[in-house]
CSV table of C-alpha atoms and ligand atoms in Angstrom, one decimal:
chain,number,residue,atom,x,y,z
A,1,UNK,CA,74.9,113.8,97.0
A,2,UNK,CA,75.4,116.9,94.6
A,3,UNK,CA,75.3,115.8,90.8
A,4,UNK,CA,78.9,116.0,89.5
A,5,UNK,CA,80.7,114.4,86.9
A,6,UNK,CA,81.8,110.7,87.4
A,7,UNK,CA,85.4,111.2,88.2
A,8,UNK,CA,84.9,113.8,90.8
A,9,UNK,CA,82.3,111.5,92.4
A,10,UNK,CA,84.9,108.5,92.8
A,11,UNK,CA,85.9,110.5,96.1
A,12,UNK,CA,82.2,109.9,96.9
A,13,UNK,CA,82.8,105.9,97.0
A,14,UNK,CA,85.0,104.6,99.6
A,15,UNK,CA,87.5,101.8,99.5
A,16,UNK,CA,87.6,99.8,102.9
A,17,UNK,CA,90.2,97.4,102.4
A,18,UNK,CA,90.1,93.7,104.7
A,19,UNK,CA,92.9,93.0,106.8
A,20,UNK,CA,91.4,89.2,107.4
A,21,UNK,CA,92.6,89.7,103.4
A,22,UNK,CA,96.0,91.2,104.5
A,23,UNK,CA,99.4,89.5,104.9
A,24,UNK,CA,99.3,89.2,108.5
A,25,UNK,CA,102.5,88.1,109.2
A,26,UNK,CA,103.9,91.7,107.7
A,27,UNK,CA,100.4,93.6,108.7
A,28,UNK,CA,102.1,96.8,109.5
A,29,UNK,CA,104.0,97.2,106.1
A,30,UNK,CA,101.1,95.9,104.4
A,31,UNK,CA,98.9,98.8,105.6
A,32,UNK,CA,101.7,101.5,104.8
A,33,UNK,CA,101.3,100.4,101.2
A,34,UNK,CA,97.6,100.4,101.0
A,35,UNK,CA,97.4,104.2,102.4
A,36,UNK,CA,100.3,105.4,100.1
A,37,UNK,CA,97.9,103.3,97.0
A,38,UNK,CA,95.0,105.7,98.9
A,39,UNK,CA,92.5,103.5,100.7
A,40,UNK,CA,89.8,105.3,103.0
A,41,UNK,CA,89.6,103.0,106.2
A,42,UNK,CA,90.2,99.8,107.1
A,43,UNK,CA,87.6,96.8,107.4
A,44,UNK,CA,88.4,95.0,110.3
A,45,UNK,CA,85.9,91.2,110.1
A,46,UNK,CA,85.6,90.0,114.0
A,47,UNK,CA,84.3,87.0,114.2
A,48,UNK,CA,84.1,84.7,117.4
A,49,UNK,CA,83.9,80.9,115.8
A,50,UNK,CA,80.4,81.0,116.9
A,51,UNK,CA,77.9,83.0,114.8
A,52,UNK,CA,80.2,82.2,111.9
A,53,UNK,CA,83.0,79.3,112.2
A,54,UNK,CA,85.6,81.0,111.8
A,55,UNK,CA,88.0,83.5,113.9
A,56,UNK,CA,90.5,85.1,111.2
A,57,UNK,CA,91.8,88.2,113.4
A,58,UNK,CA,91.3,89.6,117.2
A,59,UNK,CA,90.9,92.3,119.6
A,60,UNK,CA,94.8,92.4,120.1
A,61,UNK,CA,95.7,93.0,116.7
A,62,UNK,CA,93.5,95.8,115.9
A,63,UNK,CA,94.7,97.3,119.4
A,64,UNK,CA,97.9,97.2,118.4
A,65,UNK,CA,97.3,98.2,114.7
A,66,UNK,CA,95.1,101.7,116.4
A,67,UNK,CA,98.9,102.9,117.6
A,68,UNK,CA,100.6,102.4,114.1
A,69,UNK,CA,97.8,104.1,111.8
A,70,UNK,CA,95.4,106.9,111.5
A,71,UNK,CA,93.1,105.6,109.5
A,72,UNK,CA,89.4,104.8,109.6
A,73,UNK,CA,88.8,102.0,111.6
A,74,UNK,CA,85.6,100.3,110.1
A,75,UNK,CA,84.6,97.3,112.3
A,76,UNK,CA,82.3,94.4,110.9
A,77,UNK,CA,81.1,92.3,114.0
A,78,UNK,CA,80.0,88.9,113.1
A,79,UNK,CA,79.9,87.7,116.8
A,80,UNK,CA,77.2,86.2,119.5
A,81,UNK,CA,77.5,88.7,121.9
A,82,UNK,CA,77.7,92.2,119.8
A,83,UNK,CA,77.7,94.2,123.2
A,84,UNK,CA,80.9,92.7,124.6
A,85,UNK,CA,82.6,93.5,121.2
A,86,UNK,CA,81.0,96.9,120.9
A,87,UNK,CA,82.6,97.6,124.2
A,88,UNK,CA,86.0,96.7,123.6
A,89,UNK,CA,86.3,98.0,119.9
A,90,UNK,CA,85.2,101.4,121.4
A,91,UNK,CA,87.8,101.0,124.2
A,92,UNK,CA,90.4,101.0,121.5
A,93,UNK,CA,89.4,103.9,119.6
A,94,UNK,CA,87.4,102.9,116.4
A,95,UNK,CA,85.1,105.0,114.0
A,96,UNK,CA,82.2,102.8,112.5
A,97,UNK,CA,80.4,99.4,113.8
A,98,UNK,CA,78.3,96.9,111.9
A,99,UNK,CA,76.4,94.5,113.9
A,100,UNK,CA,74.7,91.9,112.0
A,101,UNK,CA,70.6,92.2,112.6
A,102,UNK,CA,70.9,88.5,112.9
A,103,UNK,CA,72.8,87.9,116.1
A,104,UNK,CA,71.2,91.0,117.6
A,105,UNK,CA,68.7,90.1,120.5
A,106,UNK,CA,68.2,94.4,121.5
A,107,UNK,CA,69.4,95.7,117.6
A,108,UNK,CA,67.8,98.8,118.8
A,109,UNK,CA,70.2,99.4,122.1
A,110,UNK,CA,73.0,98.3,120.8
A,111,UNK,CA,72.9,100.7,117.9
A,112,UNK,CA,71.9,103.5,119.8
A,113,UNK,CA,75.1,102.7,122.5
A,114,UNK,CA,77.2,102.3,119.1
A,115,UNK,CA,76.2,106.2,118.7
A,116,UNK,CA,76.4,107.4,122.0
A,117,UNK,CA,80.2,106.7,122.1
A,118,UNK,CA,80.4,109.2,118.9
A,119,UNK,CA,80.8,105.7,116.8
A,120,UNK,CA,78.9,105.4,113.1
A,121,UNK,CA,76.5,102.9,113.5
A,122,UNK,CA,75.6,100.2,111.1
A,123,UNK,CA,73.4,97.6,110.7
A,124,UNK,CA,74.9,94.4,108.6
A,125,UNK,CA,72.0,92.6,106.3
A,126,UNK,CA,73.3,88.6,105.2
A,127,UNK,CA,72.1,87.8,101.7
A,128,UNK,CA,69.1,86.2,102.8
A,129,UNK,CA,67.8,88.9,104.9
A,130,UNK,CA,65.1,91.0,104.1
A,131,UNK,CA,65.6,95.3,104.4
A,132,UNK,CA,62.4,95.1,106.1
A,133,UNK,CA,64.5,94.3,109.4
A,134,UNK,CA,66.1,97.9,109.3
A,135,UNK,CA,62.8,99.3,109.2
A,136,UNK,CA,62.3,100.2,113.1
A,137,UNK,CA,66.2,101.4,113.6
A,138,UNK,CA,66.3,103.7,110.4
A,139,UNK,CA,67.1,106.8,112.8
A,140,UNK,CA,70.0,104.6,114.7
A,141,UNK,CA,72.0,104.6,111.3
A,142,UNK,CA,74.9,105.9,109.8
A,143,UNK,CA,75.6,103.4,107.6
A,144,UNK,CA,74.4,99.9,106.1
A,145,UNK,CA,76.3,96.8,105.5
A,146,UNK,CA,75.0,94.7,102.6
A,147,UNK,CA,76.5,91.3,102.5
A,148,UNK,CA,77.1,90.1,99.3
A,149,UNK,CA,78.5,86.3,100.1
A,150,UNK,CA,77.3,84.6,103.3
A,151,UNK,CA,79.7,85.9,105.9
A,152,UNK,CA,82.8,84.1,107.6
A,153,UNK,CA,85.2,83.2,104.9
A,154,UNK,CA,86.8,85.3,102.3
A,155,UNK,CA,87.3,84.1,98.6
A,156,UNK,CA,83.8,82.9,98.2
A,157,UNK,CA,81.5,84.1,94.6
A,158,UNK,CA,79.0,86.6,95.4
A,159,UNK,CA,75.2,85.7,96.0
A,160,UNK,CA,73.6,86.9,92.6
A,161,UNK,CA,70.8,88.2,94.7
A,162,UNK,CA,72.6,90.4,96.2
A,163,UNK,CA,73.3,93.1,93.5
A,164,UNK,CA,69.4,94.0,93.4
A,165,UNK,CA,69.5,93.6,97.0
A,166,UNK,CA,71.8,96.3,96.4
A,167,UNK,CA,69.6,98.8,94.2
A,168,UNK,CA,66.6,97.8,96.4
A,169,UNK,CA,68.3,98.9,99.6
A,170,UNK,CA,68.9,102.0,98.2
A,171,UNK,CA,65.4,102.2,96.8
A,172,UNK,CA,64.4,101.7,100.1
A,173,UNK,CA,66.4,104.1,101.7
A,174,UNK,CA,65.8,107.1,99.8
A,175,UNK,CA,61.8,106.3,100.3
A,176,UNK,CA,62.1,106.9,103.9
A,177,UNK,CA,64.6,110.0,103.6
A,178,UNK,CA,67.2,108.1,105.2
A,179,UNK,CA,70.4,109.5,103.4
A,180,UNK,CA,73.2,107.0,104.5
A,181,UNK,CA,75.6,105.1,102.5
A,182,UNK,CA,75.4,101.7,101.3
A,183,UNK,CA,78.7,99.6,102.5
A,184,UNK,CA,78.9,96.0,100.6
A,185,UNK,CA,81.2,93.4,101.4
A,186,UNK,CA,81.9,90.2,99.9
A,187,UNK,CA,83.0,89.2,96.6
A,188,UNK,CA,83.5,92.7,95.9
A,189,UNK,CA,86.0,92.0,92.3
A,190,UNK,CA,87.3,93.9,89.7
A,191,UNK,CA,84.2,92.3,87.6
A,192,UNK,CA,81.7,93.2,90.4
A,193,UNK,CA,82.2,96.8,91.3
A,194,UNK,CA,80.8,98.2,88.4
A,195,UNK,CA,77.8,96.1,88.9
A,196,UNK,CA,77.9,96.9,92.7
A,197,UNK,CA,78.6,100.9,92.5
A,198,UNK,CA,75.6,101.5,89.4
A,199,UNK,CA,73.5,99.4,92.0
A,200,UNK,CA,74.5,102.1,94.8
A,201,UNK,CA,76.9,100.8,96.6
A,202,UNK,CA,79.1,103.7,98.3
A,203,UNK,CA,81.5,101.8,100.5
A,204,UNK,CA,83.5,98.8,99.2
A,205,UNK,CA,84.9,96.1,100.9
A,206,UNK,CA,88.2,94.7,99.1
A,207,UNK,CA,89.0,91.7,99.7
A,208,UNK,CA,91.1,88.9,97.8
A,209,UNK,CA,88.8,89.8,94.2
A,210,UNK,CA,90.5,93.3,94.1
A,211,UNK,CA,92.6,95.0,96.9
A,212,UNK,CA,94.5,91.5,97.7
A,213,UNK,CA,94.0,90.0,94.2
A,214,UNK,CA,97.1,88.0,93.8
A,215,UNK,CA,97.9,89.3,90.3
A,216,UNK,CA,99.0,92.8,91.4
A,217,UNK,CA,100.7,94.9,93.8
A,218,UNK,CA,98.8,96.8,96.1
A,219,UNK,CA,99.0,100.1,94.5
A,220,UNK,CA,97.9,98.4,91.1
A,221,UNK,CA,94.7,96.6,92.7
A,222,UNK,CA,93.9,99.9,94.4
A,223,UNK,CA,93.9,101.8,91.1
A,224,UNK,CA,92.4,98.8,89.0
A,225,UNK,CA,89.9,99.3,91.8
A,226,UNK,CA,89.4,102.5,91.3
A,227,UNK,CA,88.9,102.3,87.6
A,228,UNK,CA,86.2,99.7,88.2
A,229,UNK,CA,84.2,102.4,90.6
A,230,UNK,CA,84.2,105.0,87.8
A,231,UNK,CA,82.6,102.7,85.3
A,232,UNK,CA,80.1,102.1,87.7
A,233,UNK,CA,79.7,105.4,88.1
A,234,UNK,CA,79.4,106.4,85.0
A,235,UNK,CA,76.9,104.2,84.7
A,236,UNK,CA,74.6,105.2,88.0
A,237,UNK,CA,74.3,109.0,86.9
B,301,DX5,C1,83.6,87.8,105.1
B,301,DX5,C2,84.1,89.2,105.4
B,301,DX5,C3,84.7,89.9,104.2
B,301,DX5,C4,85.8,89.1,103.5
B,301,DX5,C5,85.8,89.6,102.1
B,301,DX5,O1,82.7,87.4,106.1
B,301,DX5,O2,83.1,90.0,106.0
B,301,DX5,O3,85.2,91.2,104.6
B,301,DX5,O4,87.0,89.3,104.1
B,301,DX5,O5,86.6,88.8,101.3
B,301,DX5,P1,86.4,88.6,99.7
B,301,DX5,O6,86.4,90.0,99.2
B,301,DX5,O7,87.6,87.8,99.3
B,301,DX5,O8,85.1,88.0,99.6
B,302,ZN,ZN1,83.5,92.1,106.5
């Protein structure tokens, strides 16, 4: 990443906003106001009740969502079987995939099918996982998802842990030469993302502590967000 000064390297950090987060019951107006408040993709948490307990959105509604937007489609599997899934989001027409490490039996084949369909590939770490699991799929990445709450619900305080997890995955990165971006999801607040971007995070998950925080309007959470990124920018170079 070239050195620049903090404000132009906001564009660096991405804002992934969750629809789990979203008012569902208007979803499509909902999004039109997050891309006029300028949001970079969309974070789209499918879970099937079974690796976590919980099932907030489906395949349906993202289908139908692809037709009405052209925005990044950023897909967090927290499934059982991540090779149905992988299949079907592809089907639709999405442009990155996390797959937990934990729920993967072949991590290794599915990333590398995740690719083959021209889809980023990610590989999603739960706070108590250690970055040694990425170690033998660090050339079947485009991307990292470090989870900074225990996945399934949204509205839950982020695992303290995870903001050197944060610094460490980066750490641990750059040793190996691997130059993708850090995504982190969970938690990710007004309070947090300074903590969370001079850590390294790069992609942020916003969820009901900033994007959907009640005490705004979209367009104000988006920019409060933003503001929080530069502080933690100007604190990581
Ligand atoms: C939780 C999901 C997150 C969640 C974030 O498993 O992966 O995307 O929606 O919600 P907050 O930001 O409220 O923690
Ligand atoms: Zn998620």
């Amino acid at each position: 990443m070239p050195v620049e000064s903090p404000a132009s390297l906001a564009s660096y950090i991405q804002i992934a906003p969750s629809v789990m987060c979203a008012d569902l019951c208007n979803l499509e107006a909902d999004i039109r106001e997050l891309e006029t408040a300028g949001i970079d993709m969309l974070h789209f948490d499918l879970m099937d009740a079974h690796f976590v307990p919980n099932m907030p959105i489906g395949l349906a509604l993202i289908e139908q969502l692809r037709s009405k937007t052209d925005a990044i489609f950023d897909i967090h599997l927290m499934v059982e079987n991540n090779d149905f899934f992988v299949d079907a989001v592809a089907e639709i027409g999405v442009q990155q995939i996390a797959v937990h490490v934990e729920s993967a039996t072949h991590l290794d084949r599915t990333l590398s099918v995740i690719q083959a369909s021209n889809i980023k590939a990610g590989a999603a770490l739960n706070p108590a996982t250690p970055l040694s699991e990425l170690d033998y799929v660090l050339d079947r990445l485009d991307f990292v998802l470090i989870m900074t709450v225990n996945p399934g619900f949204a509205g839950q305080k982020m695992v303290p842990a995870t903001l050197r997890k944060i610094a460490e995955c980066r750490a641990f990165l750059d040793e190996r030469g691997v130059d993708v971006p850090i995504e982190v999801d969970g938690n990710v607040s007004f309070e947090n993302i300074p903590k969370m971007v001079s850590a390294g995070a790069d992609i942020l998950v916003g969820g009901t502590s900033s994007v959907f925080h009640k005490s705004g309007s979209r367009a104000e959470n988006v920019q409060r967000t933003q503001q929080a990124v530069a502080l933690g920018l100007a604190d990581r170079f």
